[in-house]
Coordinates of C-alpha atoms in Angstrom, one line a residue:
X1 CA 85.2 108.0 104.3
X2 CA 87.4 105.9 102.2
X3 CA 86.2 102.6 100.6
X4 CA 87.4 99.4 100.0
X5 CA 87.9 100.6 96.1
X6 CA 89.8 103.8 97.2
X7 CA 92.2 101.9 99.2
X8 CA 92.8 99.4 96.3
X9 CA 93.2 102.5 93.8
X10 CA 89.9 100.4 91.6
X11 CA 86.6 102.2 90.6
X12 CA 85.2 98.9 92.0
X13 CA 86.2 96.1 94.6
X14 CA 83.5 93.1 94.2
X15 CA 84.0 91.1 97.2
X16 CA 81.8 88.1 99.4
X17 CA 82.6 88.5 103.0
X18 CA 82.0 85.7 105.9
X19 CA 78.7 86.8 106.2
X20 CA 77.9 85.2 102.6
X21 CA 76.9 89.0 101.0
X22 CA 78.1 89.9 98.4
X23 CA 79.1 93.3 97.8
X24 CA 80.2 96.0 95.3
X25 CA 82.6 99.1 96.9
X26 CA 83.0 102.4 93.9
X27 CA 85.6 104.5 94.9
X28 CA 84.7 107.7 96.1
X29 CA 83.3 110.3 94.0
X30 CA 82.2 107.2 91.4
X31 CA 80.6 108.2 88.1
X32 CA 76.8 107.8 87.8
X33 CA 77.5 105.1 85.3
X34 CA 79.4 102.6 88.1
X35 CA 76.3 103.1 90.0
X36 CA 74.0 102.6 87.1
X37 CA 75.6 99.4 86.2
X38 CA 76.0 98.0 89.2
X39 CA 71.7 98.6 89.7
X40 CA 71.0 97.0 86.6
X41 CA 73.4 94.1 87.3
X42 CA 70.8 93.7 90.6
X43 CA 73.3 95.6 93.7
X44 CA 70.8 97.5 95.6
X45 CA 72.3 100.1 98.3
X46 CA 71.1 101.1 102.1
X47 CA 71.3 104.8 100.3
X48 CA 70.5 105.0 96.9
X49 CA 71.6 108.6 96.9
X50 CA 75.2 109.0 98.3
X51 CA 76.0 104.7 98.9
X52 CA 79.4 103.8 97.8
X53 CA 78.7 100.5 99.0
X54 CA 76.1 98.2 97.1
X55 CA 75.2 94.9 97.9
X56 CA 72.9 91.9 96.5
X57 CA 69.8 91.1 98.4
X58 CA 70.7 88.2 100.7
X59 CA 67.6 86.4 99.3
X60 CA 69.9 86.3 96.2
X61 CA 70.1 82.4 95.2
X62 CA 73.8 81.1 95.5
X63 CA 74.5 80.3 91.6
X64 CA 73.1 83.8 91.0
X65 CA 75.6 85.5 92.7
X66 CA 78.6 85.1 91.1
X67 CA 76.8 85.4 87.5
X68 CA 75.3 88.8 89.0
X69 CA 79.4 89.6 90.3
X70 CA 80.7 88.7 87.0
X71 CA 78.0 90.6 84.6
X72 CA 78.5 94.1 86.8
X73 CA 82.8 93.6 86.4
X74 CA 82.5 92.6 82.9
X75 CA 80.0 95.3 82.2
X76 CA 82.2 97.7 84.0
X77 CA 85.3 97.0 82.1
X78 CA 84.0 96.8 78.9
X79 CA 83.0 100.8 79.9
X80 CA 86.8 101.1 80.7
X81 CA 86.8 100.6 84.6
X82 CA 89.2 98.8 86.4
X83 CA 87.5 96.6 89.0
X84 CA 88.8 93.9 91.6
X85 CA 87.2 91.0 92.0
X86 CA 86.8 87.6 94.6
X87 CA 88.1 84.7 91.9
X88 CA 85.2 82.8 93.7
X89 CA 82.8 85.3 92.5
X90 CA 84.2 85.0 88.6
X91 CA 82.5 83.2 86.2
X92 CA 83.9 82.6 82.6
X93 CA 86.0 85.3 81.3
X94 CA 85.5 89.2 83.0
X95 CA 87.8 91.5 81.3
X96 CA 91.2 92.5 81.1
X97 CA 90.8 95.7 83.7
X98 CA 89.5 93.3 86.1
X99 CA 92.0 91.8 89.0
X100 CA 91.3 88.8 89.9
X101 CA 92.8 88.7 93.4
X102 CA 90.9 87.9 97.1
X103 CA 91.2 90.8 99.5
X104 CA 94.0 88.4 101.2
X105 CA 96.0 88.5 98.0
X106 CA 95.9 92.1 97.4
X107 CA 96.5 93.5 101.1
X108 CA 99.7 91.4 100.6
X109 CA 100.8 92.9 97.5
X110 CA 99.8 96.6 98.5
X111 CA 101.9 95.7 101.7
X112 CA 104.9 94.3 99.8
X113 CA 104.8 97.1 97.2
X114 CA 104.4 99.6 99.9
X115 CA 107.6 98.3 102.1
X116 CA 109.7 98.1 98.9
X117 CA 108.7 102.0 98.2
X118 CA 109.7 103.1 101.4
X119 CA 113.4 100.7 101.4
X120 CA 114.5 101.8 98.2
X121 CA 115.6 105.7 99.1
X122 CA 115.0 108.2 96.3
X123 CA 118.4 109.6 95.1
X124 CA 118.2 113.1 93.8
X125 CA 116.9 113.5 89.8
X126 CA 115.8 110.3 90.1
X127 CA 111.9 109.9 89.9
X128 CA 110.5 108.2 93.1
X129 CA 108.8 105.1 93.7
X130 CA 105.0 104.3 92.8
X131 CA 103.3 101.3 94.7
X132 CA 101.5 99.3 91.5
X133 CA 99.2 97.1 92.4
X134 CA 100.1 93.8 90.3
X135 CA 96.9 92.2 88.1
X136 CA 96.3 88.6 88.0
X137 CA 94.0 87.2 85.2
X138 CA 92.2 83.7 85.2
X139 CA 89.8 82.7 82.3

């Protein structure tokens, strides 16, 4: 099953979704160290033992969220990660492999890159298109 970090080509999408959860998505096949981090950094999972998805408790305070969000991406970049995250989760500065984008922002770009890719026809010896998925800082 792909995740929400497999389809964004991260090793980790931190996102909050309308039900006020936040969550934590590792690409598939994540190295015990994502998992690790995002434990420590308080993410619990449904299956401890095969979850790609993590999410805090809902009993989580509010202010403690995003600190919680922002410790796991900045943990995860400093161990050389790349890792999407909500800018409403973000708080103070998380890293320069982090992309700070909401899910809005980067199905739009995926979709724009992806259009482009398939307009622009490959002529022969030329090498083809790849999507990239722009990165957006905020400090």
């Amino acid at each position: 099953m792909r995740t929400l970090a497999d389809a964004f080509g991260t090793d980790v999408e931190i996102v909050r979704r309308s039900d006020e959860v936040v969550r934590a998505h590792c690409r598939t096949g994540a190295p015990e160290q994502i998992h690790d981090v995002l434990r420590q950094c308080g993410f619990t999972a449904a299956d401890p033992h095969g979850s790609c998805c993590y999410h805090l408790p809902p009993d989580t305070p509010g202010a403690d969220q995003p600190a919680a969000a922002s410790t796991a991406a900045t943990m995860l970049d400093d161990a050389g990660y790349r890792v999407g995250i909500d800018p409403h989760l973000v708080v103070g500065y998380v890293g320069q492999n982090c992309i700070v984008q909401s899910e809005e922002q980067r199905l739009a770009a995926t979709r724009r890159t992806s259009a482009a890719a398939k307009a622009a026809p490959a002529r022969a010896g030329t090498p083809a298109v790849v999507p990239v998925r722009p990165g957006a800082r905020t400090r």
